[in-house]
Short mmCIF file of C-alpha atoms and ligand atoms in Angstrom, two decimals:
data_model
loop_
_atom_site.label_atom_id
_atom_site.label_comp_id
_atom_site.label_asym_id
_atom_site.label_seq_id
_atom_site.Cartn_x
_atom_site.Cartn_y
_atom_site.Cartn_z
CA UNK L 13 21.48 21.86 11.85
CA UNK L 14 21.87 17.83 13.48
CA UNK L 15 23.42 15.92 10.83
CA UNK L 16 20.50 13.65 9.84
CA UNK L 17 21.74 10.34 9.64
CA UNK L 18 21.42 8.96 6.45
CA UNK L 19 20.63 5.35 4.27
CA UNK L 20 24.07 3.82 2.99
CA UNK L 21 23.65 4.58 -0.89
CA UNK L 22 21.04 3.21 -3.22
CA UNK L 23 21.18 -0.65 -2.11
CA UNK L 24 20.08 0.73 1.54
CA UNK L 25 17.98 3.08 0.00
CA UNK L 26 15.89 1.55 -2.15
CA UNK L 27 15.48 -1.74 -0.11
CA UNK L 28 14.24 0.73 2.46
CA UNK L 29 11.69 2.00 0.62
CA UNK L 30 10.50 -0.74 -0.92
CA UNK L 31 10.47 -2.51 2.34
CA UNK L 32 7.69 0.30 2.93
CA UNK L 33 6.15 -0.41 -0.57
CA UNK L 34 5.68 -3.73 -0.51
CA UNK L 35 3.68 -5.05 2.02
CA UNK L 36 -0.38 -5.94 1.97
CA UNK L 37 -1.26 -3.31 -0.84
CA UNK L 38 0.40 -5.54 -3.35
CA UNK L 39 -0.38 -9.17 -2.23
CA UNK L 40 -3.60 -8.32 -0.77
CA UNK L 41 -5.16 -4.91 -2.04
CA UNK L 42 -3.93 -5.15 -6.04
CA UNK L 43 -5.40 -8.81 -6.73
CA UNK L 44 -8.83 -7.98 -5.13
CA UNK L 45 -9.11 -4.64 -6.86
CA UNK L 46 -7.95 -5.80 -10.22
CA UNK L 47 -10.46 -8.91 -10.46
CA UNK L 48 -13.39 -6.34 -9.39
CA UNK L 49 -12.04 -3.88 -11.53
CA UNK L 50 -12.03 -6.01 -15.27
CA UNK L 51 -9.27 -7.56 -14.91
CA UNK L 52 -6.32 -6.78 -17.98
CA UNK L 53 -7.96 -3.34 -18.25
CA UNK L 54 -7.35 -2.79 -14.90
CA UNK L 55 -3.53 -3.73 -15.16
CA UNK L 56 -3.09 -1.53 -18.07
CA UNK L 57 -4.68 1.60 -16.26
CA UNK L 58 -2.53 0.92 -13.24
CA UNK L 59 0.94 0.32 -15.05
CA UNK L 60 0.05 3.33 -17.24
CA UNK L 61 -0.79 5.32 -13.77
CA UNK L 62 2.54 3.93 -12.05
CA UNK L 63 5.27 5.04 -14.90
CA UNK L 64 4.05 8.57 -15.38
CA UNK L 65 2.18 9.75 -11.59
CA UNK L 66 3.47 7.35 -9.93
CA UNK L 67 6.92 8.09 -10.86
CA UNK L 68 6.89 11.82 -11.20
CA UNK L 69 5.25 12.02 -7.88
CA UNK L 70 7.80 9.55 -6.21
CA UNK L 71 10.49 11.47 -7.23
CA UNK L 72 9.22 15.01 -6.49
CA UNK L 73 8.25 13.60 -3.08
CA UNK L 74 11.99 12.42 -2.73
CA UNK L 75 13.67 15.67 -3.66
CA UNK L 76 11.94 17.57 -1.39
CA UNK L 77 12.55 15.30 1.46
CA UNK L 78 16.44 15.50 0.16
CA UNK L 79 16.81 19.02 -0.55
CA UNK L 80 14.64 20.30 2.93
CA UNK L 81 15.77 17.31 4.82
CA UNK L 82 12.80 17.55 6.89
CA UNK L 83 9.76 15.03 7.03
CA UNK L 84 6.41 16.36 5.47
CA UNK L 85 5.29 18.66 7.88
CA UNK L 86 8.71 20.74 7.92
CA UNK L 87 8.99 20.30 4.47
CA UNK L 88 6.45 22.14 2.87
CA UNK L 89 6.16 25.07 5.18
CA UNK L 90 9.71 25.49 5.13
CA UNK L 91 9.63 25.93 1.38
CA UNK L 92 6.26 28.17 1.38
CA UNK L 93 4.57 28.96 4.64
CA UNK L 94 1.16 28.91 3.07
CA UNK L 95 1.49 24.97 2.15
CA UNK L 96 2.26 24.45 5.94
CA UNK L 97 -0.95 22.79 6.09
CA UNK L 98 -0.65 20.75 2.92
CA UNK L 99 2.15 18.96 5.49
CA UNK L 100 -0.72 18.14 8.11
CA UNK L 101 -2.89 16.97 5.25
CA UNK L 102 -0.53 14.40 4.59
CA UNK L 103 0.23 13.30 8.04
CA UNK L 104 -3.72 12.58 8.47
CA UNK L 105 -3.18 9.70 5.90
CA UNK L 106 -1.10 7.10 7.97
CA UNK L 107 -3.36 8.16 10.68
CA UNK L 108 -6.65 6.41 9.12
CA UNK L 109 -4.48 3.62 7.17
CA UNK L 110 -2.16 2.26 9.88
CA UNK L 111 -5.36 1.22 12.10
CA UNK L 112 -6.51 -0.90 9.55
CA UNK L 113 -3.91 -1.87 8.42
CA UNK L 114 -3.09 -3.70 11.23
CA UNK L 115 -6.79 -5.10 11.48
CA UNK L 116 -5.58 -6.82 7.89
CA UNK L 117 -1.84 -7.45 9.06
CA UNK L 118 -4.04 -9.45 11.99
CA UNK L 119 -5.74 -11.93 9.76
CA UNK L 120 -2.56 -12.41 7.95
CA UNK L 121 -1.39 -13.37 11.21
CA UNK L 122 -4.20 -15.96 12.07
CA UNK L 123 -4.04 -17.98 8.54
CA UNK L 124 -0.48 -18.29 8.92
CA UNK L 125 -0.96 -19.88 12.50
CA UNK L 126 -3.73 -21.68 11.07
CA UNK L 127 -1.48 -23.46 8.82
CA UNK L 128 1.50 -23.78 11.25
CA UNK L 129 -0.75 -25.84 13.97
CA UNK L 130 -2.14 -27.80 11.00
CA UNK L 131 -5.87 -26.18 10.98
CA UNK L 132 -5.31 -25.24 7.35
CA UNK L 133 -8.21 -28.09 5.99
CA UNK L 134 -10.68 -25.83 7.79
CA UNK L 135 -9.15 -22.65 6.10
CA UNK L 136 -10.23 -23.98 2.85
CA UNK L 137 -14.00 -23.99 3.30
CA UNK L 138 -16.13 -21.54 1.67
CA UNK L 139 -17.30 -20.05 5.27
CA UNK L 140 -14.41 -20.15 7.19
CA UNK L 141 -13.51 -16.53 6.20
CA UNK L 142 -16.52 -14.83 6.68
CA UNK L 143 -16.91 -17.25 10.14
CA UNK L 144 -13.43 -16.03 11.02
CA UNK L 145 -13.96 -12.05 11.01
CA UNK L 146 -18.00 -11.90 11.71
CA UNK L 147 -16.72 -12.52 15.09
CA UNK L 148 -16.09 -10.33 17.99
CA UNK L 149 -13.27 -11.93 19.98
CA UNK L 150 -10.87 -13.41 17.54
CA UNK L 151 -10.30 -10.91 14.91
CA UNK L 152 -9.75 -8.19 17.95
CA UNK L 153 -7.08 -10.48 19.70
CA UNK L 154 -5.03 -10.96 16.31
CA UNK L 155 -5.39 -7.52 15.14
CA UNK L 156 -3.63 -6.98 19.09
CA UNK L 157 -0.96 -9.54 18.42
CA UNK L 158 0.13 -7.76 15.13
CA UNK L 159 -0.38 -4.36 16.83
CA UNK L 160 1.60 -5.75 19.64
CA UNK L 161 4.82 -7.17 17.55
CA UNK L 162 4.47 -3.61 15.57
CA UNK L 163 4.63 -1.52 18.44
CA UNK L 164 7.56 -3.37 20.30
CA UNK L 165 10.02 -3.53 17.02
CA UNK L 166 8.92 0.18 16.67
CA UNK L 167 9.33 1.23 20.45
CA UNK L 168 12.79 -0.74 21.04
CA UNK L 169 13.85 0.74 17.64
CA UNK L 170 14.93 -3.00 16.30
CA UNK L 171 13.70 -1.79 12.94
CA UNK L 172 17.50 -2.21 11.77
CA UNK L 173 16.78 -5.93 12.46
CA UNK L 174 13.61 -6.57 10.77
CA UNK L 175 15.08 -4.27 7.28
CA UNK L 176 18.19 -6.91 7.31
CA UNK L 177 15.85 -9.97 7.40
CA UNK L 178 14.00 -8.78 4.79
CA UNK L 179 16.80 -8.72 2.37
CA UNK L 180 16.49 -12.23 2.31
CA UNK L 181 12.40 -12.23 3.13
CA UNK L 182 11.94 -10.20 0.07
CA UNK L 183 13.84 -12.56 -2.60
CA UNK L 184 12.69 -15.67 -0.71
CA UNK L 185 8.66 -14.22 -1.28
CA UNK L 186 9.10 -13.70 -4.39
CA UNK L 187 10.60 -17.29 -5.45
CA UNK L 188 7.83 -18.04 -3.86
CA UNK L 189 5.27 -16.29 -5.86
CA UNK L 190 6.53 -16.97 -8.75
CA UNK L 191 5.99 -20.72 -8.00
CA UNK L 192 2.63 -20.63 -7.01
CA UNK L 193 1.85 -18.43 -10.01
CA UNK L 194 3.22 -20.78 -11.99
CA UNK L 195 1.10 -24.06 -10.06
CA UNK L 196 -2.01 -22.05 -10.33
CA UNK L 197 -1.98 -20.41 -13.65
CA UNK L 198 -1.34 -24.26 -14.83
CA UNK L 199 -4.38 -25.37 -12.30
CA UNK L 200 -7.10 -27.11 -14.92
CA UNK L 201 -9.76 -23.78 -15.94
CA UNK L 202 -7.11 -21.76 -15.10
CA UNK L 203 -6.61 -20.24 -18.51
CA UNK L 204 -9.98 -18.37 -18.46
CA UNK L 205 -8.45 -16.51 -15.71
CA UNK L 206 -5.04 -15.72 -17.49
CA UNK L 207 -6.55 -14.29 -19.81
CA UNK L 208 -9.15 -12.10 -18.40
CA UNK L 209 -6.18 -11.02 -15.80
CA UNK L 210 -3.85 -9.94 -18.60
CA UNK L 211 -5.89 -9.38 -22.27
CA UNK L 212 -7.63 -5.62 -21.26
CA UNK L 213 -11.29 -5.61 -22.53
CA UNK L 214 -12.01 -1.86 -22.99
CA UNK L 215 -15.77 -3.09 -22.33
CA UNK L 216 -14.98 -3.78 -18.91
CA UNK L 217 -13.57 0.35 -18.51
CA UNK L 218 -14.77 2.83 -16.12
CA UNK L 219 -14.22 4.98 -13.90
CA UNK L 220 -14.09 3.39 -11.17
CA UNK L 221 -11.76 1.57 -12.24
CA UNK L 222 -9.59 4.00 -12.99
CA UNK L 223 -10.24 5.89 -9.70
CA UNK L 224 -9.32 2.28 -8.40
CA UNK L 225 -6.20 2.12 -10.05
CA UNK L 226 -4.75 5.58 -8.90
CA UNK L 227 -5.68 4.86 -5.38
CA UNK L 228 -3.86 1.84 -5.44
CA UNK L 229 -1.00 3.26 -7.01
CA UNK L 230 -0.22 5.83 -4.26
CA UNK L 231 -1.34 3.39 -1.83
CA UNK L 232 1.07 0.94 -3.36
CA UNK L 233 3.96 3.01 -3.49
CA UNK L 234 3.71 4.55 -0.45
CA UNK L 235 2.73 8.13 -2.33
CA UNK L 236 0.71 11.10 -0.96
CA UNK L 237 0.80 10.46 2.76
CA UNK L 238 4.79 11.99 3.42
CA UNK L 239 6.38 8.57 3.64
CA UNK L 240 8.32 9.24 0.95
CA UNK L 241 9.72 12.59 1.79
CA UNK L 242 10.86 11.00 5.48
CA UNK L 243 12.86 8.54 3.40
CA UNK L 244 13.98 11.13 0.84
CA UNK L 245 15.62 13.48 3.88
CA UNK L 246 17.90 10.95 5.10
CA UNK L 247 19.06 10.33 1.66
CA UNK L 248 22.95 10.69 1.27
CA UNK L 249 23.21 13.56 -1.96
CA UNK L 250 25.69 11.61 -4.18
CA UNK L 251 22.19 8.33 -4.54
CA UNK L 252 20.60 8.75 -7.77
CA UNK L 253 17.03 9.46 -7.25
CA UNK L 254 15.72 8.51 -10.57
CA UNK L 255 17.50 5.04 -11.08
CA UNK L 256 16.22 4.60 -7.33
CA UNK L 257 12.89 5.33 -8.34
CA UNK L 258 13.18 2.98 -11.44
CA UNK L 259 13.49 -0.15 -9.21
CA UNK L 260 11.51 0.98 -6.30
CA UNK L 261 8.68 1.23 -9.40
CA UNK L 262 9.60 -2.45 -10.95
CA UNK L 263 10.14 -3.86 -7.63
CA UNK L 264 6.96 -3.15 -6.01
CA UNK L 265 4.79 -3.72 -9.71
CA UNK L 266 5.92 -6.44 -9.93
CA UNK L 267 5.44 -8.05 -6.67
CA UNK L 268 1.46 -6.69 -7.00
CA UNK L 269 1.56 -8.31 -11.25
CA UNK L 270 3.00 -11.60 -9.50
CA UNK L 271 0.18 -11.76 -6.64
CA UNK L 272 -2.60 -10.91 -9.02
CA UNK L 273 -1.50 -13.47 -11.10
CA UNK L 274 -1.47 -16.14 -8.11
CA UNK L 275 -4.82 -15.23 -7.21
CA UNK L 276 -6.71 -14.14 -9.97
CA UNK L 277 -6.84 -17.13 -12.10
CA UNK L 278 -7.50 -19.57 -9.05
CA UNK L 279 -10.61 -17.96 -8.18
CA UNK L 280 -11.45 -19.04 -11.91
CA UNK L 281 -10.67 -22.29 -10.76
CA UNK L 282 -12.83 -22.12 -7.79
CA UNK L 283 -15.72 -20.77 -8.59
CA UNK L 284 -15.67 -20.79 -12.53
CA UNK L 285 -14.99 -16.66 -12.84
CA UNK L 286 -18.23 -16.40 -11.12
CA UNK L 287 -19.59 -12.84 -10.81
CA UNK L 288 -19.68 -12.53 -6.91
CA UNK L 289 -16.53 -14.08 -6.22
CA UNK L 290 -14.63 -11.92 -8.54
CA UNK L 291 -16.42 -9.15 -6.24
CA UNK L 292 -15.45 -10.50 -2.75
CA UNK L 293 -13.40 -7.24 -1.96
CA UNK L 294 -10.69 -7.70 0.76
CA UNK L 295 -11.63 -11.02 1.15
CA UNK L 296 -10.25 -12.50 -1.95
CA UNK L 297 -7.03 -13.43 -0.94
CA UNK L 298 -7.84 -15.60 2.20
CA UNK L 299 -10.85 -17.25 0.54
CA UNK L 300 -8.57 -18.21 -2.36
CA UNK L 301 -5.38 -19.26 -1.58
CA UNK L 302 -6.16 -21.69 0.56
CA UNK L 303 -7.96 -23.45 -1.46
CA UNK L 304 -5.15 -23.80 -3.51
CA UNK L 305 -2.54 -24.87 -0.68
CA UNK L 306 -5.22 -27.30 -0.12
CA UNK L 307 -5.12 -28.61 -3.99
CA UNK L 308 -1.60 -29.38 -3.64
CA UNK L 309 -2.67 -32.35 -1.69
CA UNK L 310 0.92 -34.67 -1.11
CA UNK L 311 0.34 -35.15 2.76
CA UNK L 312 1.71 -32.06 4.39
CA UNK L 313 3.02 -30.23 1.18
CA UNK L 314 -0.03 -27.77 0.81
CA UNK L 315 0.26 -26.84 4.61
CA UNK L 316 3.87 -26.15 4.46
CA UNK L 317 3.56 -23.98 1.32
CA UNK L 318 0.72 -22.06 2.83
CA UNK L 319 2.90 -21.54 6.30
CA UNK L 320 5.90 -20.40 4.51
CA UNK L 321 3.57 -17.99 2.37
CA UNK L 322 1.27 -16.14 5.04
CA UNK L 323 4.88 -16.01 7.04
CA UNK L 324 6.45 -14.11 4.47
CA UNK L 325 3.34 -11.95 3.67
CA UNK L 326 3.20 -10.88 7.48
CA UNK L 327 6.84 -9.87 7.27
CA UNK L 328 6.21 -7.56 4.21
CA UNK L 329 3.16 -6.07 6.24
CA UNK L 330 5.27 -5.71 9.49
CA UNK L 331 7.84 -3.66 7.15
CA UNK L 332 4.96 -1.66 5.64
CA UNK L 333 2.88 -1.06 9.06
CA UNK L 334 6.22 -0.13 10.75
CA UNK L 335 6.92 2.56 8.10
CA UNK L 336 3.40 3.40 8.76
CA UNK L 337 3.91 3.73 12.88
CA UNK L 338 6.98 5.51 12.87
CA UNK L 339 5.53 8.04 10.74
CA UNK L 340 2.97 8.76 13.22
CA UNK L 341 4.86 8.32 15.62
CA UNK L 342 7.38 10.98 14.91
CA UNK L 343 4.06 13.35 13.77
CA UNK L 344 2.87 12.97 17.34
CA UNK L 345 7.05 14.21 18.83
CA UNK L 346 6.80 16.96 16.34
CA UNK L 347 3.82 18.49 17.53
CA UNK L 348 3.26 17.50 21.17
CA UNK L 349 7.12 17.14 21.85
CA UNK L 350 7.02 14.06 24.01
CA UNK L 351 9.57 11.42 24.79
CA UNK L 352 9.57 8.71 21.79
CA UNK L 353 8.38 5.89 24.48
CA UNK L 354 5.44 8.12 25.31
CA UNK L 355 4.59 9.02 21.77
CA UNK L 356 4.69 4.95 21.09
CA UNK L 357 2.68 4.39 23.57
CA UNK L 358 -0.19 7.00 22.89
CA UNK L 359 0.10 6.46 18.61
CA UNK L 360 -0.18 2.32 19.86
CA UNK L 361 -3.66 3.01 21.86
CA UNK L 362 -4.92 5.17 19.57
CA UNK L 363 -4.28 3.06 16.75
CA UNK L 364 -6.03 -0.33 19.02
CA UNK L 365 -9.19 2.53 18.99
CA UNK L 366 -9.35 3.23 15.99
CA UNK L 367 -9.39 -0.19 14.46
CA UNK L 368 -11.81 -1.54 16.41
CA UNK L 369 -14.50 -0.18 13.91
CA UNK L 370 -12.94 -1.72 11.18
CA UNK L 371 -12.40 -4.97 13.27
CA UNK L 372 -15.63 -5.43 14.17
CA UNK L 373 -17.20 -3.61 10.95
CA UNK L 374 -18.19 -7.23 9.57
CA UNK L 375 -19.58 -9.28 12.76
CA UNK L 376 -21.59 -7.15 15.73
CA UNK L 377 -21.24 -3.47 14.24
CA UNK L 378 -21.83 -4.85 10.35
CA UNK L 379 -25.66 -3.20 10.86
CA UNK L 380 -23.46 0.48 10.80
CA UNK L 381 -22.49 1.78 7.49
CA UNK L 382 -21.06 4.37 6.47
CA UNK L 383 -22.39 5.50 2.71
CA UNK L 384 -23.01 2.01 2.02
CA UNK L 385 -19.57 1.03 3.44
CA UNK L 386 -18.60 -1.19 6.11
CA UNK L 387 -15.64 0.81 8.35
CA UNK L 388 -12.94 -0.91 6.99
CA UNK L 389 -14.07 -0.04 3.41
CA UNK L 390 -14.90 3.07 4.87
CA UNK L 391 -11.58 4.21 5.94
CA UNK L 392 -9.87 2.66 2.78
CA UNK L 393 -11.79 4.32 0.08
CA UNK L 394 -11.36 7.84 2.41
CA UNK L 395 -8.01 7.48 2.39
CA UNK L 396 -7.40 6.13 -0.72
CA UNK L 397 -9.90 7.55 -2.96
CA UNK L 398 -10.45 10.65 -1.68
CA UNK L 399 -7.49 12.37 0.50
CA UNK L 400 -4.60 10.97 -1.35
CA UNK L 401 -5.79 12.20 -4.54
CA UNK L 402 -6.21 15.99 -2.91
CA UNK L 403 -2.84 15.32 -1.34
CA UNK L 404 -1.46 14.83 -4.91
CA UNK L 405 -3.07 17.28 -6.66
CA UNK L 406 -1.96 19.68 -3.54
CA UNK L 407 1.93 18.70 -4.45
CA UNK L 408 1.22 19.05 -8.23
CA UNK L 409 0.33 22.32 -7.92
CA UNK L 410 2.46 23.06 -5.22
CA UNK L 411 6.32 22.21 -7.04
CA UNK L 412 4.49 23.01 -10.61
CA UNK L 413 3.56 26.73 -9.70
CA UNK L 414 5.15 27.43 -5.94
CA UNK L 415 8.30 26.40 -5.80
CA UNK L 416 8.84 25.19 -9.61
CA UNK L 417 9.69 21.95 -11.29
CA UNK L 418 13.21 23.61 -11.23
CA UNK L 419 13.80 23.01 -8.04
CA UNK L 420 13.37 19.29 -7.73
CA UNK L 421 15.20 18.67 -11.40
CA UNK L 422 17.96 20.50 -10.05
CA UNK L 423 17.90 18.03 -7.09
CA UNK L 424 17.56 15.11 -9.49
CA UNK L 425 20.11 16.20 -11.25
CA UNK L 426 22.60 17.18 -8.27
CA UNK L 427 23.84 13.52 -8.07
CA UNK L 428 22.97 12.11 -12.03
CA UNK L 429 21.21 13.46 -15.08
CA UNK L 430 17.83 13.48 -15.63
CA UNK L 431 16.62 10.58 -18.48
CA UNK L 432 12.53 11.39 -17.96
CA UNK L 433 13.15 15.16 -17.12
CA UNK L 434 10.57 16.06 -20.11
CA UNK L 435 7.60 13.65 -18.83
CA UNK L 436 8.19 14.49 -14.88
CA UNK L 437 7.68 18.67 -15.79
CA UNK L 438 4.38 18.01 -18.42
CA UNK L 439 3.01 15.29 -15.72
CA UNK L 440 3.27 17.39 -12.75
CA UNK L 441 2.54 20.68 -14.03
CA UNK L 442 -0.47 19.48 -16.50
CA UNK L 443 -1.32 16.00 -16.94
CA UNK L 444 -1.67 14.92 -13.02
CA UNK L 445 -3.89 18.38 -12.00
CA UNK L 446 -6.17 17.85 -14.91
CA UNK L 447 -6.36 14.00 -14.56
CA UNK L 448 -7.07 14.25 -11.11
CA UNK L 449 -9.51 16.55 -10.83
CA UNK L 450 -11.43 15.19 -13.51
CA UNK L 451 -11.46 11.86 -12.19
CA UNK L 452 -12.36 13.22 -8.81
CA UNK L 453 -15.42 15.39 -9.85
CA UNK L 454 -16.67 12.44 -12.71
CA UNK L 455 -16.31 9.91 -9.55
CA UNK L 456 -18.25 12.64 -7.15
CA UNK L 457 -20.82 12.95 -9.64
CA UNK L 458 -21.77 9.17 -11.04
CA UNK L 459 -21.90 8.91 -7.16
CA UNK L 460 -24.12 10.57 -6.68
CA UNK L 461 -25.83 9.40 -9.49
CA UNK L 462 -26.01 12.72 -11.57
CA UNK L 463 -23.52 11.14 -14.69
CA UNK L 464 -23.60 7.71 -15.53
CA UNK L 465 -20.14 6.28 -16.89
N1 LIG E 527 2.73 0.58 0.46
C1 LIG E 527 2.29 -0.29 1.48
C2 LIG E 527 1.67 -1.52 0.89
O1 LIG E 527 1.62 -1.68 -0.30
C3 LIG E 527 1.30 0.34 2.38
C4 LIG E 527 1.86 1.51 3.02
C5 LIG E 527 1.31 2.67 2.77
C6 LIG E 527 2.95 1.42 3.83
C7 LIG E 527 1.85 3.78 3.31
C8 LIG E 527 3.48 2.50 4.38
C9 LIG E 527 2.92 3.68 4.12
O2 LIG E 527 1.20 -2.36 1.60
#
């Protein structure tokens, strides 16, 4: 077998991986869900979700990648040739996420040049948004440019370049959260907002929201779509997987804690906690945050702020919807065994199809919906709320009663010992497969309106 090549230890490692975790789930996904969702209820489902599935699955994911040191396809039907197809499963998810993705990752794009050429004013309106993507023209040709600047840094393999910038994009974003937390948690009516944000109100629980939670979770951390056993293959054997895991988890929680916590109480601010704005969906973020650059006032100061923010948010979705790319990417060599430049190129076009839908899903195609959903919506909550969880539940079952828990401790405990051995073996063999198929068949059933919860 090639020698793979392989991350230098756990610095290279984990900054890798989170490079792939953080990105647009955090600042934009987490604060729009958890403000629909109730708020501190929310938070407590999700951080609940992340230390026990999140990190069990994370670090079975990891050990297979390590111990098979093949990507997800290889990986499960070399260890059992009936799960072959739990492999393709998995590779369907970046398939439906990276096109919209980038259709996201494109209006990133546009505020930030917005507030570079000085248009930011405009940005702050209560229409601009919905003006902005009810178009045809302009939404397309930004969701290009990101598509564009992804597909080059993937195709000329410069990815080395982008993961040493973001050593110091990462730190630099957060400083930067943090102060804008800080400026609009201390925003006058802001308080309302802390506190609905961070005190749970078990009135506010259901379901949904904790459907919502565990689809953002493996969304979040990059879970139940393969990424993680890529990473885990080309990790060196002497890297502890569980203390990588550890900050991968705190690292990207915290990022999505910090963001809700920039957002959330603003739109208190705004709009008084009013009902419909708490329920703007993926719009939350770009209605709201401008309006607080623009409350900053001091000549230029709010534009500045808001330049150097969206910048730094499009470099943690260019990490993200690179991860995303090469994943497909390498899916497409694997099975049609192409030349990488050709397997760019065809993953890049079909990916430009594919979002149009969910580009033009709120302006000339808005009449076509999907269950109720818009495409964008569409494709998130299939990916999200549906596949992933099958995906997971698929791996649960498959190291819990295939290949045995054994295997991956052993891997875990190959390079250190083992501190949540105990909770990884009772999550993965019980807890996840009965959580998860209860939450699936309770969230099939209140929709379709036979239980109410
Ligand atoms: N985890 C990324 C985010 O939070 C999204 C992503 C999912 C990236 C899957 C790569 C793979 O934005």
């Amino acid at each position: 077998m090639k020698e793979r090549s392989s991350f230098s230890g756990r610095l290279g490692f984990v900054l890798a991986a989170a490079g792939s975790a953080v990105g647009l789930g955090n600042i934009w996904r987490f604060p729009y869900l958890a403000a629909k969702y109730g708020g501190g209820i929310f938070l407590l489902v999700y951080v609940v979700l992340v230390v026990t599935f999140g990190f069990s699955l994370m670090v079975a994911e990891i050990a297979l990648g390590r111990n098979t040191r093949l990507s997800a396809i290889g990986a499960y039907k070399k260890l059992n040739k009936k799960f072959g197809f739990l492999g393709i499963l998995t590779a369907l998810v970046p398939i439906i996420i990276l096109p919209y993705y980038s259709v996201i990752g494109g209006w990133v794009t546009k505020y930030f040049v917005t507030f570079l050429s000085g248009h930011h004013m405009e940005a702050s309106s209560d229409d601009y948004f919905g003006g902005f993507i009810g178009q045809t023209f302009e939404p397309v040709l930004w969701l290009a440019i990101f598509g564009v600047i992804t597909f080059v840094i993937v195709l000329c393999g410069v990815k080395r370049g982008i993961e040493t910038a973001n050593k110091f994009m990462m730190p630099i974003l957060i400083v930067l959260c943090v102060a804008v937390c800080v400026y609009s948690c201390t925003l006058p009516g802001a308080l309302e907002g802390v506190k609905f944000y961070l005190i749970p109100d078990f009135s506010r629980f259901s379901i949904n929201t904790v459907l919502g939670a565990m689809g953002q979770m493996f969304y979040s951390m990059s879970l139940a779509m393969g990424i993680m056993i890529t990473y885990g293959s080309y990790m060196k054997k002497e890297t502890s997987i569980e203390k990588s895991v550890s900050q991968i988890e705190i690292f990207d929680t915290g990022v999505a804690l910090l963001a809700g916590l920039m957002i959330v109480p603003a739109v208190f601010v705004f709009s008084g906690g009013d009902q419909s704005a708490m329920q703007s969906g993926p719009g939350l973020m770009f209605q709201t945050l401008p309006k607080v650059f623009d409350s900053m006032g001091g000549g230029q100061f709010g534009q500045i702020v808001g330049a150097l923010f969206f910048l730094l948010v499009l470099f943690a979705a260019l990490t993200s919807a690179i991860s995303l790319m090469e994943t497909v990417v390498s899916i497409v060599i694997d099975k049609f065994h192409v030349k990488r430049a050709v397997a760019c190129i065809i993953v890049f076009i079909g990916m430009m199809l594919l979002a149009l839908p969910s580009s033009l899903g709120n302006g000339v195609w808005s009449h076509i919906q999907i269950l109720g959903m818009d495409f964008l919506t569409f494709f998130d909550f299939i990916s999200n709320s549906v596949i992933m969880p099958i995906v997971a539940l698929l791996t649960c079952i498959f190291i819990g009663y295939v290949v045995k828990t054994q295997l991956v401790v052993d891997e875990v405990k190959s390079s250190s010992k083992f501190s949540r051995e105990k909770l990884f073996v009772v999550v993965i063999k019980y807890i996840a497969p009965i959580f998860i198929v209860a939450i699936l068949v309770s969230s099939v059933l209140s929709g379709l309106g036979i239980i109410t919860i």
